[in-house]
Amino acid sequence: MKQLRLKVLAGLFLGAGVLSWGGAQLWNAVGTLPGVPVAAPIVLTVIAVILTATALSIRARLKAQRERRPDAKGVEPLMAARAVVFGQASALVAALVAGMYGGTGVFLLGSLEVPARRDQAVYAALSVAAGIAVIAAALFLERVCKLPEDNDGNRSPAA
């Protein structure tokens, strides 16, 4: 399984942001602008909390396993792999969503004197912050579940 790359996440964020900003420009020419839902930052925050809780749980179980505690519950490799895949998928989607709301928020910065648009800009900013939290939690989970490096130079890499 490959690790997440910050360049890919940043590229998705910036690409979605530019497309969203352009789309907001076009949509505004029609006279309306799609709203940023209040639930967007809430859902992203819940995902970030779930990812962080999963990472902390796995880290505690691995630490107990390394210390050979008698009551230690082991970490099943398949469960850890599923957690990492969930984290990676969440980070990729969060980068796209945060970029989309970031682009919309940048567009809304030009019309903060309108109360409705100011609220939408705040929701967009909160969504970007929550998306970044999801990405940080996913990277933390990935780091927790990473296997130790193989220091044996005699073995050939798997095909």
Tab-separated table of N, CA and C in Angstrom:
chain	number	residue	atom	x	y	z
A	1	MET	N	0.839	-1.167	0.000
A	1	MET	CA	0.000	0.000	0.000
A	1	MET	C	0.892	1.240	0.000
A	2	LYS	N	0.594	2.173	-0.867
A	2	LYS	CA	1.417	3.380	-0.954
A	2	LYS	C	0.950	4.416	0.059
A	3	GLN	N	1.909	5.232	0.506
A	3	GLN	CA	1.596	6.295	1.439
A	3	GLN	C	0.961	7.469	0.705
A	4	LEU	N	0.162	8.231	1.446
A	4	LEU	CA	-0.378	9.469	0.895
A	4	LEU	C	0.758	10.450	0.656
A	5	ARG	N	0.652	11.204	-0.379
A	5	ARG	CA	1.657	12.222	-0.673
A	5	ARG	C	0.998	13.594	-0.526
A	6	LEU	N	1.700	14.460	0.180
A	6	LEU	CA	1.170	15.800	0.394
A	6	LEU	C	1.012	16.559	-0.921
A	7	LYS	N	1.884	16.283	-1.886
A	7	LYS	CA	1.790	16.953	-3.188
A	7	LYS	C	0.484	16.603	-3.888
A	8	VAL	N	0.075	15.347	-3.800
A	8	VAL	CA	-1.182	14.926	-4.423
A	8	VAL	C	-2.356	15.611	-3.738
A	9	LEU	N	-2.337	15.622	-2.403
A	9	LEU	CA	-3.422	16.259	-1.659
A	9	LEU	C	-3.476	17.759	-1.939
A	10	ALA	N	-2.317	18.404	-1.995
A	10	ALA	CA	-2.275	19.836	-2.293
A	10	ALA	C	-2.754	20.106	-3.717
A	11	GLY	N	-2.377	19.247	-4.650
A	11	GLY	CA	-2.834	19.403	-6.030
A	11	GLY	C	-4.341	19.259	-6.152
A	12	LEU	N	-4.902	18.270	-5.455
A	12	LEU	CA	-6.356	18.107	-5.465
A	12	LEU	C	-7.042	19.324	-4.853
A	13	PHE	N	-6.488	19.809	-3.736
A	13	PHE	CA	-7.056	20.975	-3.064
A	13	PHE	C	-7.040	22.200	-3.981
A	14	LEU	N	-5.881	22.464	-4.576
A	14	LEU	CA	-5.763	23.641	-5.443
A	14	LEU	C	-6.594	23.506	-6.719
A	15	GLY	N	-6.587	22.323	-7.318
A	15	GLY	CA	-7.382	22.111	-8.530
A	15	GLY	C	-8.868	22.283	-8.270
A	16	ALA	N	-9.355	21.683	-7.184
A	16	ALA	CA	-10.771	21.834	-6.843
A	16	ALA	C	-11.090	23.273	-6.487
A	17	GLY	N	-10.149	23.952	-5.841
A	17	GLY	CA	-10.371	25.350	-5.476
A	17	GLY	C	-10.488	26.253	-6.688
A	18	VAL	N	-9.600	26.060	-7.653
A	18	VAL	CA	-9.646	26.884	-8.872
A	18	VAL	C	-10.931	26.616	-9.657
A	19	LEU	N	-11.287	25.338	-9.796
A	19	LEU	CA	-12.528	25.002	-10.514
A	19	LEU	C	-13.753	25.543	-9.785
A	20	SER	N	-13.755	25.458	-8.477
A	20	SER	CA	-14.879	25.953	-7.691
A	20	SER	C	-14.985	27.471	-7.776
A	21	TRP	N	-13.852	28.143	-7.735
A	21	TRP	CA	-13.853	29.606	-7.859
A	21	TRP	C	-14.400	30.025	-9.223
A	22	GLY	N	-13.947	29.360	-10.273
A	22	GLY	CA	-14.459	29.644	-11.613
A	22	GLY	C	-15.934	29.324	-11.746
A	23	GLY	N	-16.341	28.209	-11.164
A	23	GLY	CA	-17.763	27.851	-11.186
A	23	GLY	C	-18.616	28.853	-10.433
A	24	ALA	N	-18.103	29.354	-9.316
A	24	ALA	CA	-18.837	30.369	-8.554
A	24	ALA	C	-18.960	31.656	-9.356
A	25	GLN	N	-17.912	32.008	-10.105
A	25	GLN	CA	-17.966	33.202	-10.964
A	25	GLN	C	-19.085	33.043	-12.014
A	26	LEU	N	-19.116	31.880	-12.653
A	26	LEU	CA	-20.135	31.634	-13.674
A	26	LEU	C	-21.535	31.584	-13.068
A	27	TRP	N	-21.651	30.912	-11.931
A	27	TRP	CA	-22.948	30.756	-11.286
A	27	TRP	C	-23.464	32.120	-10.826
A	28	ASN	N	-22.583	32.968	-10.343
A	28	ASN	CA	-22.976	34.294	-9.891
A	28	ASN	C	-23.463	35.151	-11.053
A	29	ALA	N	-22.937	34.897	-12.263
A	29	ALA	CA	-23.388	35.643	-13.436
A	29	ALA	C	-24.854	35.364	-13.728
A	30	VAL	N	-25.330	34.184	-13.340
A	30	VAL	CA	-26.732	33.832	-13.528
A	30	VAL	C	-27.596	34.559	-12.485
A	31	GLY	N	-27.012	34.897	-11.361
A	31	GLY	CA	-27.747	35.643	-10.344
A	31	GLY	C	-27.859	34.941	-9.006
A	32	THR	N	-27.485	33.681	-8.947
A	32	THR	CA	-27.548	32.950	-7.679
A	32	THR	C	-26.199	32.289	-7.427
A	33	LEU	N	-26.054	31.780	-6.246
A	33	LEU	CA	-24.839	31.048	-5.902
A	33	LEU	C	-25.251	29.889	-5.008
A	34	PRO	N	-24.781	28.673	-5.292
A	34	PRO	CA	-25.151	27.571	-4.406
A	34	PRO	C	-24.591	27.810	-3.012
A	35	GLY	N	-25.366	27.450	-2.017
A	35	GLY	CA	-24.969	27.691	-0.644
A	35	GLY	C	-24.010	26.645	-0.116
A	36	VAL	N	-23.263	27.032	0.897
A	36	VAL	CA	-22.395	26.105	1.617
A	36	VAL	C	-23.222	25.569	2.776
A	37	PRO	N	-23.488	24.268	2.823
A	37	PRO	CA	-24.343	23.748	3.883
A	37	PRO	C	-23.684	23.865	5.250
A	38	VAL	N	-24.516	24.081	6.256
A	38	VAL	CA	-24.023	24.177	7.624
A	38	VAL	C	-23.448	22.834	8.063
A	39	ALA	N	-23.966	21.756	7.501
A	39	ALA	CA	-23.532	20.420	7.900
A	39	ALA	C	-22.137	20.071	7.388
A	40	ALA	N	-21.627	20.784	6.396
A	40	ALA	CA	-20.328	20.439	5.807
A	40	ALA	C	-19.200	20.439	6.839
A	41	PRO	N	-18.995	21.520	7.597
A	41	PRO	CA	-17.911	21.454	8.584
A	41	PRO	C	-18.190	20.463	9.708
A	42	ILE	N	-19.463	20.245	10.011
A	42	ILE	CA	-19.809	19.303	11.082
A	42	ILE	C	-19.450	17.879	10.673
A	43	VAL	N	-19.818	17.493	9.464
A	43	VAL	CA	-19.516	16.138	8.982
A	43	VAL	C	-18.010	15.922	8.876
A	44	LEU	N	-17.300	16.903	8.344
A	44	LEU	CA	-15.846	16.762	8.230
A	44	LEU	C	-15.186	16.677	9.605
A	45	THR	N	-15.690	17.416	10.571
A	45	THR	CA	-15.150	17.346	11.928
A	45	THR	C	-15.410	15.982	12.547
A	46	VAL	N	-16.585	15.424	12.324
A	46	VAL	CA	-16.895	14.087	12.849
A	46	VAL	C	-15.946	13.051	12.244
A	47	ILE	N	-15.686	13.151	10.954
A	47	ILE	CA	-14.753	12.221	10.306
A	47	ILE	C	-13.359	12.376	10.889
A	48	ALA	N	-12.925	13.604	11.124
A	48	ALA	CA	-11.600	13.840	11.720
A	48	ALA	C	-11.524	13.242	13.119
A	49	VAL	N	-12.589	13.368	13.901
A	49	VAL	CA	-12.609	12.805	15.260
A	49	VAL	C	-12.556	11.281	15.199
A	50	ILE	N	-13.301	10.683	14.280
A	50	ILE	CA	-13.292	9.220	14.138
A	50	ILE	C	-11.903	8.724	13.743
A	51	LEU	N	-11.272	9.399	12.791
A	51	LEU	CA	-9.927	8.999	12.363
A	51	LEU	C	-8.921	9.142	13.516
A	52	THR	N	-9.011	10.229	14.260
A	52	THR	CA	-8.096	10.439	15.376
A	52	THR	C	-8.314	9.396	16.465
A	53	ALA	N	-9.574	9.115	16.782
A	53	ALA	CA	-9.871	8.107	17.808
A	53	ALA	C	-9.371	6.727	17.381
A	54	THR	N	-9.534	6.403	16.106
A	54	THR	CA	-9.038	5.125	15.595
A	54	THR	C	-7.519	5.055	15.703
A	55	ALA	N	-6.850	6.133	15.341
A	55	ALA	CA	-5.382	6.158	15.408
A	55	ALA	C	-4.902	6.020	16.848
A	56	LEU	N	-5.542	6.724	17.768
A	56	LEU	CA	-5.132	6.639	19.173
A	56	LEU	C	-5.389	5.252	19.750
A	57	SER	N	-6.499	4.646	19.353
A	57	SER	CA	-6.812	3.292	19.823
A	57	SER	C	-5.786	2.283	19.308
A	58	ILE	N	-5.493	2.344	18.030
A	58	ILE	CA	-4.512	1.411	17.451
A	58	ILE	C	-3.138	1.646	18.058
A	59	ARG	N	-2.769	2.904	18.255
A	59	ARG	CA	-1.462	3.200	18.845
A	59	ARG	C	-1.354	2.645	20.265
A	60	ALA	N	-2.423	2.778	21.052
A	60	ALA	CA	-2.406	2.249	22.414
A	60	ALA	C	-2.327	0.724	22.414
A	61	ARG	N	-3.050	0.090	21.506
A	61	ARG	CA	-3.008	-1.375	21.430
A	61	ARG	C	-1.645	-1.875	20.981
A	62	LEU	N	-1.026	-1.177	20.025
A	62	LEU	CA	0.311	-1.570	19.585
A	62	LEU	C	1.344	-1.381	20.698
A	63	LYS	N	1.203	-0.308	21.458
A	63	LYS	CA	2.126	-0.059	22.564
A	63	LYS	C	1.985	-1.146	23.628
A	64	ALA	N	0.762	-1.526	23.947
A	64	ALA	CA	0.538	-2.588	24.925
A	64	ALA	C	1.081	-3.915	24.415
A	65	GLN	N	0.965	-4.149	23.125
A	65	GLN	CA	1.484	-5.379	22.526
A	65	GLN	C	3.014	-5.403	22.578
A	66	ARG	N	3.654	-4.268	22.292
A	66	ARG	CA	5.117	-4.196	22.350
A	66	ARG	C	5.637	-4.391	23.767
A	67	GLU	N	4.896	-3.873	24.744
A	67	GLU	CA	5.307	-4.010	26.140
A	67	GLU	C	4.938	-5.362	26.725
A	68	ARG	N	4.287	-6.196	25.917
A	68	ARG	CA	3.893	-7.563	26.290
A	68	ARG	C	3.056	-7.592	27.566
A	69	ARG	N	2.090	-6.711	27.627
A	69	ARG	CA	1.153	-6.717	28.752
A	69	ARG	C	0.268	-7.947	28.631
A	70	PRO	N	-0.059	-8.571	29.769
A	70	PRO	CA	-0.870	-9.791	29.703
A	70	PRO	C	-2.296	-9.548	29.182
A	71	ASP	N	-2.846	-8.376	29.415
A	71	ASP	CA	-4.203	-8.099	28.977
A	71	ASP	C	-4.260	-7.363	27.637
A	72	ALA	N	-3.152	-7.336	26.918
A	72	ALA	CA	-3.069	-6.580	25.665
A	72	ALA	C	-3.879	-7.262	24.564
A	73	LYS	N	-4.706	-6.446	23.907
A	73	LYS	CA	-5.434	-6.929	22.737
A	73	LYS	C	-4.595	-6.602	21.515
A	74	GLY	N	-4.350	-7.578	20.692
A	74	GLY	CA	-3.535	-7.369	19.503
A	74	GLY	C	-4.282	-6.596	18.439
A	75	VAL	N	-3.537	-6.144	17.454
A	75	VAL	CA	-4.113	-5.430	16.314
A	75	VAL	C	-4.066	-6.373	15.121
A	76	GLU	N	-5.235	-6.679	14.601
A	76	GLU	CA	-5.281	-7.547	13.427
A	76	GLU	C	-4.773	-6.767	12.215
A	77	PRO	N	-3.897	-7.370	11.431
A	77	PRO	CA	-3.341	-6.658	10.273
A	77	PRO	C	-4.418	-6.190	9.290
A	78	LEU	N	-5.461	-6.994	9.094
A	78	LEU	CA	-6.516	-6.609	8.161
A	78	LEU	C	-7.293	-5.399	8.685
A	79	MET	N	-7.507	-5.339	9.999
A	79	MET	CA	-8.191	-4.194	10.580
A	79	MET	C	-7.357	-2.928	10.421
A	80	ALA	N	-6.058	-3.052	10.640
A	80	ALA	CA	-5.170	-1.895	10.474
A	80	ALA	C	-5.142	-1.445	9.008
A	81	ALA	N	-5.117	-2.396	8.100
A	81	ALA	CA	-5.119	-2.052	6.672
A	81	ALA	C	-6.418	-1.354	6.280
A	82	ARG	N	-7.540	-1.833	6.807
A	82	ARG	CA	-8.817	-1.189	6.517
A	82	ARG	C	-8.861	0.225	7.079
A	83	ALA	N	-8.308	0.400	8.260
A	83	ALA	CA	-8.269	1.731	8.864
A	83	ALA	C	-7.444	2.682	8.007
A	84	VAL	N	-6.312	2.211	7.509
A	84	VAL	CA	-5.459	3.061	6.673
A	84	VAL	C	-6.163	3.400	5.366
A	85	VAL	N	-6.836	2.437	4.765
A	85	VAL	CA	-7.555	2.696	3.513
A	85	VAL	C	-8.680	3.711	3.756
A	86	PHE	N	-9.387	3.575	4.880
A	86	PHE	CA	-10.429	4.544	5.224
A	86	PHE	C	-9.817	5.934	5.404
A	87	GLY	N	-8.680	5.991	6.053
A	87	GLY	CA	-8.008	7.271	6.257
A	87	GLY	C	-7.548	7.896	4.953
A	88	GLN	N	-6.977	7.090	4.082
A	88	GLN	CA	-6.510	7.610	2.798
A	88	GLN	C	-7.671	8.102	1.944
A	89	ALA	N	-8.744	7.322	1.899
A	89	ALA	CA	-9.913	7.737	1.123
A	89	ALA	C	-10.508	9.018	1.701
A	90	SER	N	-10.566	9.091	3.024
A	90	SER	CA	-11.097	10.289	3.668
A	90	SER	C	-10.232	11.507	3.365
A	91	ALA	N	-8.929	11.335	3.364
A	91	ALA	CA	-8.027	12.454	3.088
A	91	ALA	C	-8.184	12.945	1.651
A	92	LEU	N	-8.309	12.033	0.706
A	92	LEU	CA	-8.480	12.427	-0.692
A	92	LEU	C	-9.792	13.180	-0.909
A	93	VAL	N	-10.868	12.656	-0.324
A	93	VAL	CA	-12.164	13.326	-0.457
A	93	VAL	C	-12.148	14.662	0.276
A	94	ALA	N	-11.530	14.701	1.447
A	94	ALA	CA	-11.462	15.952	2.213
A	94	ALA	C	-10.662	17.006	1.463
A	95	ALA	N	-9.614	16.608	0.754
A	95	ALA	CA	-8.841	17.572	-0.033
A	95	ALA	C	-9.709	18.167	-1.147
A	96	LEU	N	-10.496	17.328	-1.799
A	96	LEU	CA	-11.392	17.825	-2.848
A	96	LEU	C	-12.474	18.739	-2.277
A	97	VAL	N	-13.107	18.302	-1.193
A	97	VAL	CA	-14.194	19.084	-0.597
A	97	VAL	C	-13.668	20.399	-0.030
A	98	ALA	N	-12.534	20.345	0.663
A	98	ALA	CA	-11.963	21.565	1.225
A	98	ALA	C	-11.555	22.528	0.108
A	99	GLY	N	-11.020	22.010	-0.991
A	99	GLY	CA	-10.684	22.864	-2.117
A	99	GLY	C	-11.914	23.496	-2.738
A	100	MET	N	-12.974	22.699	-2.841
A	100	MET	CA	-14.217	23.220	-3.412
A	100	MET	C	-14.772	24.353	-2.542
A	101	TYR	N	-14.831	24.133	-1.242
A	101	TYR	CA	-15.349	25.181	-0.359
A	101	TYR	C	-14.359	26.335	-0.229
A	102	GLY	N	-13.073	26.043	-0.365
A	102	GLY	CA	-12.078	27.111	-0.342
A	102	GLY	C	-12.228	28.041	-1.533
A	103	GLY	N	-12.427	27.477	-2.714
A	103	GLY	CA	-12.639	28.292	-3.906
A	103	GLY	C	-13.903	29.124	-3.806
A	104	THR	N	-14.963	28.521	-3.291
A	104	THR	CA	-16.207	29.258	-3.095
A	104	THR	C	-16.011	30.363	-2.061
A	105	GLY	N	-15.276	30.045	-0.989
A	105	GLY	CA	-15.015	31.047	0.049
A	105	GLY	C	-14.199	32.213	-0.467
A	106	VAL	N	-13.209	31.941	-1.315
A	106	VAL	CA	-12.405	33.022	-1.903
A	106	VAL	C	-13.302	33.914	-2.761
A	107	PHE	N	-14.198	33.312	-3.514
A	107	PHE	CA	-15.128	34.113	-4.310
A	107	PHE	C	-16.019	34.963	-3.409
A	108	LEU	N	-16.480	34.393	-2.297
A	108	LEU	CA	-17.382	35.111	-1.397
A	108	LEU	C	-16.695	36.244	-0.645
A	109	LEU	N	-15.374	36.248	-0.602
A	109	LEU	CA	-14.660	37.327	0.089
A	109	LEU	C	-14.926	38.693	-0.545
A	110	GLY	N	-15.295	38.708	-1.797
A	110	GLY	CA	-15.579	39.962	-2.481
A	110	GLY	C	-16.918	40.576	-2.116
A	111	SER	N	-17.771	39.815	-1.431
A	111	SER	CA	-19.113	40.331	-1.112
A	111	SER	C	-19.468	40.075	0.351
A	112	LEU	N	-18.574	40.399	1.240
A	112	LEU	CA	-18.810	40.171	2.665
A	112	LEU	C	-19.800	41.163	3.275
A	113	GLU	N	-20.129	42.243	2.550
A	113	GLU	CA	-21.081	43.212	3.101
A	113	GLU	C	-22.510	42.658	3.109
A	114	VAL	N	-22.781	41.654	2.306
A	114	VAL	CA	-24.094	41.001	2.289
A	114	VAL	C	-24.096	39.947	3.405
A	115	PRO	N	-25.016	40.051	4.382
A	115	PRO	CA	-24.994	39.124	5.527
A	115	PRO	C	-25.089	37.646	5.135
A	116	ALA	N	-25.917	37.328	4.156
A	116	ALA	CA	-26.060	35.922	3.761
A	116	ALA	C	-24.757	35.387	3.173
A	117	ARG	N	-24.092	36.190	2.384
A	117	ARG	CA	-22.816	35.745	1.794
A	117	ARG	C	-21.716	35.691	2.845
A	118	ARG	N	-21.776	36.566	3.840
A	118	ARG	CA	-20.792	36.529	4.930
A	118	ARG	C	-20.932	35.210	5.701
A	119	ASP	N	-22.165	34.798	5.971
A	119	ASP	CA	-22.389	33.515	6.653
A	119	ASP	C	-21.867	32.356	5.811
A	120	GLN	N	-22.108	32.422	4.502
A	120	GLN	CA	-21.623	31.376	3.614
A	120	GLN	C	-20.094	31.331	3.608
A	121	ALA	N	-19.457	32.487	3.662
A	121	ALA	CA	-17.988	32.538	3.701
A	121	ALA	C	-17.458	31.927	5.000
A	122	VAL	N	-18.155	32.168	6.105
A	122	VAL	CA	-17.745	31.572	7.386
A	122	VAL	C	-17.884	30.056	7.325
A	123	TYR	N	-19.005	29.567	6.795
A	123	TYR	CA	-19.193	28.113	6.666
A	123	TYR	C	-18.132	27.502	5.749
A	124	ALA	N	-17.780	28.216	4.696
A	124	ALA	CA	-16.744	27.726	3.782
A	124	ALA	C	-15.397	27.663	4.490
A	125	ALA	N	-15.069	28.693	5.275
A	125	ALA	CA	-13.792	28.694	6.006
A	125	ALA	C	-13.752	27.572	7.036
A	126	LEU	N	-14.865	27.348	7.729
A	126	LEU	CA	-14.919	26.252	8.703
A	126	LEU	C	-14.791	24.893	8.004
A	127	SER	N	-15.356	24.782	6.821
A	127	SER	CA	-15.254	23.527	6.063
A	127	SER	C	-13.817	23.272	5.630
A	128	VAL	N	-13.103	24.319	5.224
A	128	VAL	CA	-11.700	24.161	4.841
A	128	VAL	C	-10.878	23.733	6.053
A	129	ALA	N	-11.121	24.364	7.200
A	129	ALA	CA	-10.385	23.999	8.418
A	129	ALA	C	-10.679	22.559	8.823
A	130	ALA	N	-11.940	22.151	8.737
A	130	ALA	CA	-12.297	20.775	9.084
A	130	ALA	C	-11.702	19.781	8.074
A	131	GLY	N	-11.642	20.161	6.807
A	131	GLY	CA	-11.014	19.302	5.801
A	131	GLY	C	-9.537	19.109	6.070
A	132	ILE	N	-8.869	20.173	6.480
A	132	ILE	CA	-7.453	20.063	6.843
A	132	ILE	C	-7.285	19.174	8.068
A	133	ALA	N	-8.229	19.245	9.002
A	133	ALA	CA	-8.181	18.367	10.179
A	133	ALA	C	-8.342	16.902	9.782
A	134	VAL	N	-9.200	16.633	8.813
A	134	VAL	CA	-9.363	15.254	8.322
A	134	VAL	C	-8.058	14.760	7.707
A	135	ILE	N	-7.416	15.602	6.917
A	135	ILE	CA	-6.155	15.220	6.277
A	135	ILE	C	-5.086	14.958	7.332
A	136	ALA	N	-5.000	15.813	8.336
A	136	ALA	CA	-4.015	15.624	9.406
A	136	ALA	C	-4.281	14.340	10.177
A	137	ALA	N	-5.542	14.061	10.474
A	137	ALA	CA	-5.888	12.836	11.204
A	137	ALA	C	-5.587	11.602	10.362
A	138	ALA	N	-5.835	11.678	9.054
A	138	ALA	CA	-5.550	10.538	8.180
A	138	ALA	C	-4.049	10.278	8.098
A	139	LEU	N	-3.259	11.333	8.018
A	139	LEU	CA	-1.803	11.154	7.984
A	139	LEU	C	-1.292	10.589	9.306
A	140	PHE	N	-1.885	11.021	10.415
A	140	PHE	CA	-1.516	10.478	11.727
A	140	PHE	C	-1.861	8.991	11.805
A	141	LEU	N	-3.055	8.618	11.346
A	141	LEU	CA	-3.463	7.215	11.348
A	141	LEU	C	-2.531	6.383	10.482
A	142	GLU	N	-2.168	6.901	9.343
A	142	GLU	CA	-1.257	6.184	8.447
A	142	GLU	C	0.103	5.986	9.107
A	143	ARG	N	0.570	6.992	9.810
A	143	ARG	CA	1.867	6.913	10.493
A	143	ARG	C	1.822	5.887	11.627
A	144	VAL	N	0.703	5.843	12.345
A	144	VAL	CA	0.555	4.888	13.446
A	144	VAL	C	0.571	3.453	12.925
A	145	CYS	N	-0.070	3.226	11.785
A	145	CYS	CA	-0.201	1.867	11.251
A	145	CYS	C	0.976	1.439	10.370
A	146	LYS	N	1.942	2.312	10.183
A	146	LYS	CA	3.070	1.984	9.314
A	146	LYS	C	3.928	0.890	9.949
A	147	LEU	N	4.315	-0.060	9.133
A	147	LEU	CA	5.188	-1.138	9.600
A	147	LEU	C	6.612	-0.628	9.742
A	148	PRO	N	7.378	-1.196	10.657
A	148	PRO	CA	8.778	-0.777	10.773
A	148	PRO	C	9.531	-1.085	9.479
A	149	GLU	N	10.528	-0.263	9.194
A	149	GLU	CA	11.331	-0.453	7.989
A	149	GLU	C	12.113	-1.753	8.087
A	150	ASP	N	12.270	-2.395	6.949
A	150	ASP	CA	13.066	-3.617	6.878
A	150	ASP	C	14.524	-3.218	6.680
A	151	ASN	N	15.375	-3.510	7.661
A	151	ASN	CA	16.780	-3.110	7.596
A	151	ASN	C	17.671	-4.159	6.945
A	152	ASP	N	17.113	-5.296	6.589
A	152	ASP	CA	17.888	-6.369	5.988
A	152	ASP	C	18.099	-6.067	4.502
A	153	GLY	N	19.303	-5.728	4.123
A	153	GLY	CA	19.607	-5.354	2.743
A	153	GLY	C	19.768	-6.533	1.810
A	154	ASN	N	19.790	-7.778	2.327
A	154	ASN	CA	20.012	-8.949	1.498
A	154	ASN	C	18.752	-9.420	0.780
A	155	ARG	N	17.607	-9.018	1.287
A	155	ARG	CA	16.361	-9.499	0.692
A	155	ARG	C	15.995	-8.650	-0.517
A	156	SER	N	15.446	-9.307	-1.536
A	156	SER	CA	15.022	-8.570	-2.713
A	156	SER	C	13.584	-8.108	-2.495
A	157	PRO	N	13.203	-6.980	-3.084
A	157	PRO	CA	11.837	-6.487	-2.901
A	157	PRO	C	10.843	-7.435	-3.537
A	158	ALA	N	9.652	-7.487	-2.969
A	158	ALA	CA	8.601	-8.375	-3.480
A	158	ALA	C	8.155	-7.905	-4.856
A	159	ALA	N	7.810	-8.840	-5.703
A	159	ALA	CA	7.368	-8.521	-7.059
A	159	ALA	C	5.982	-7.951	-7.057
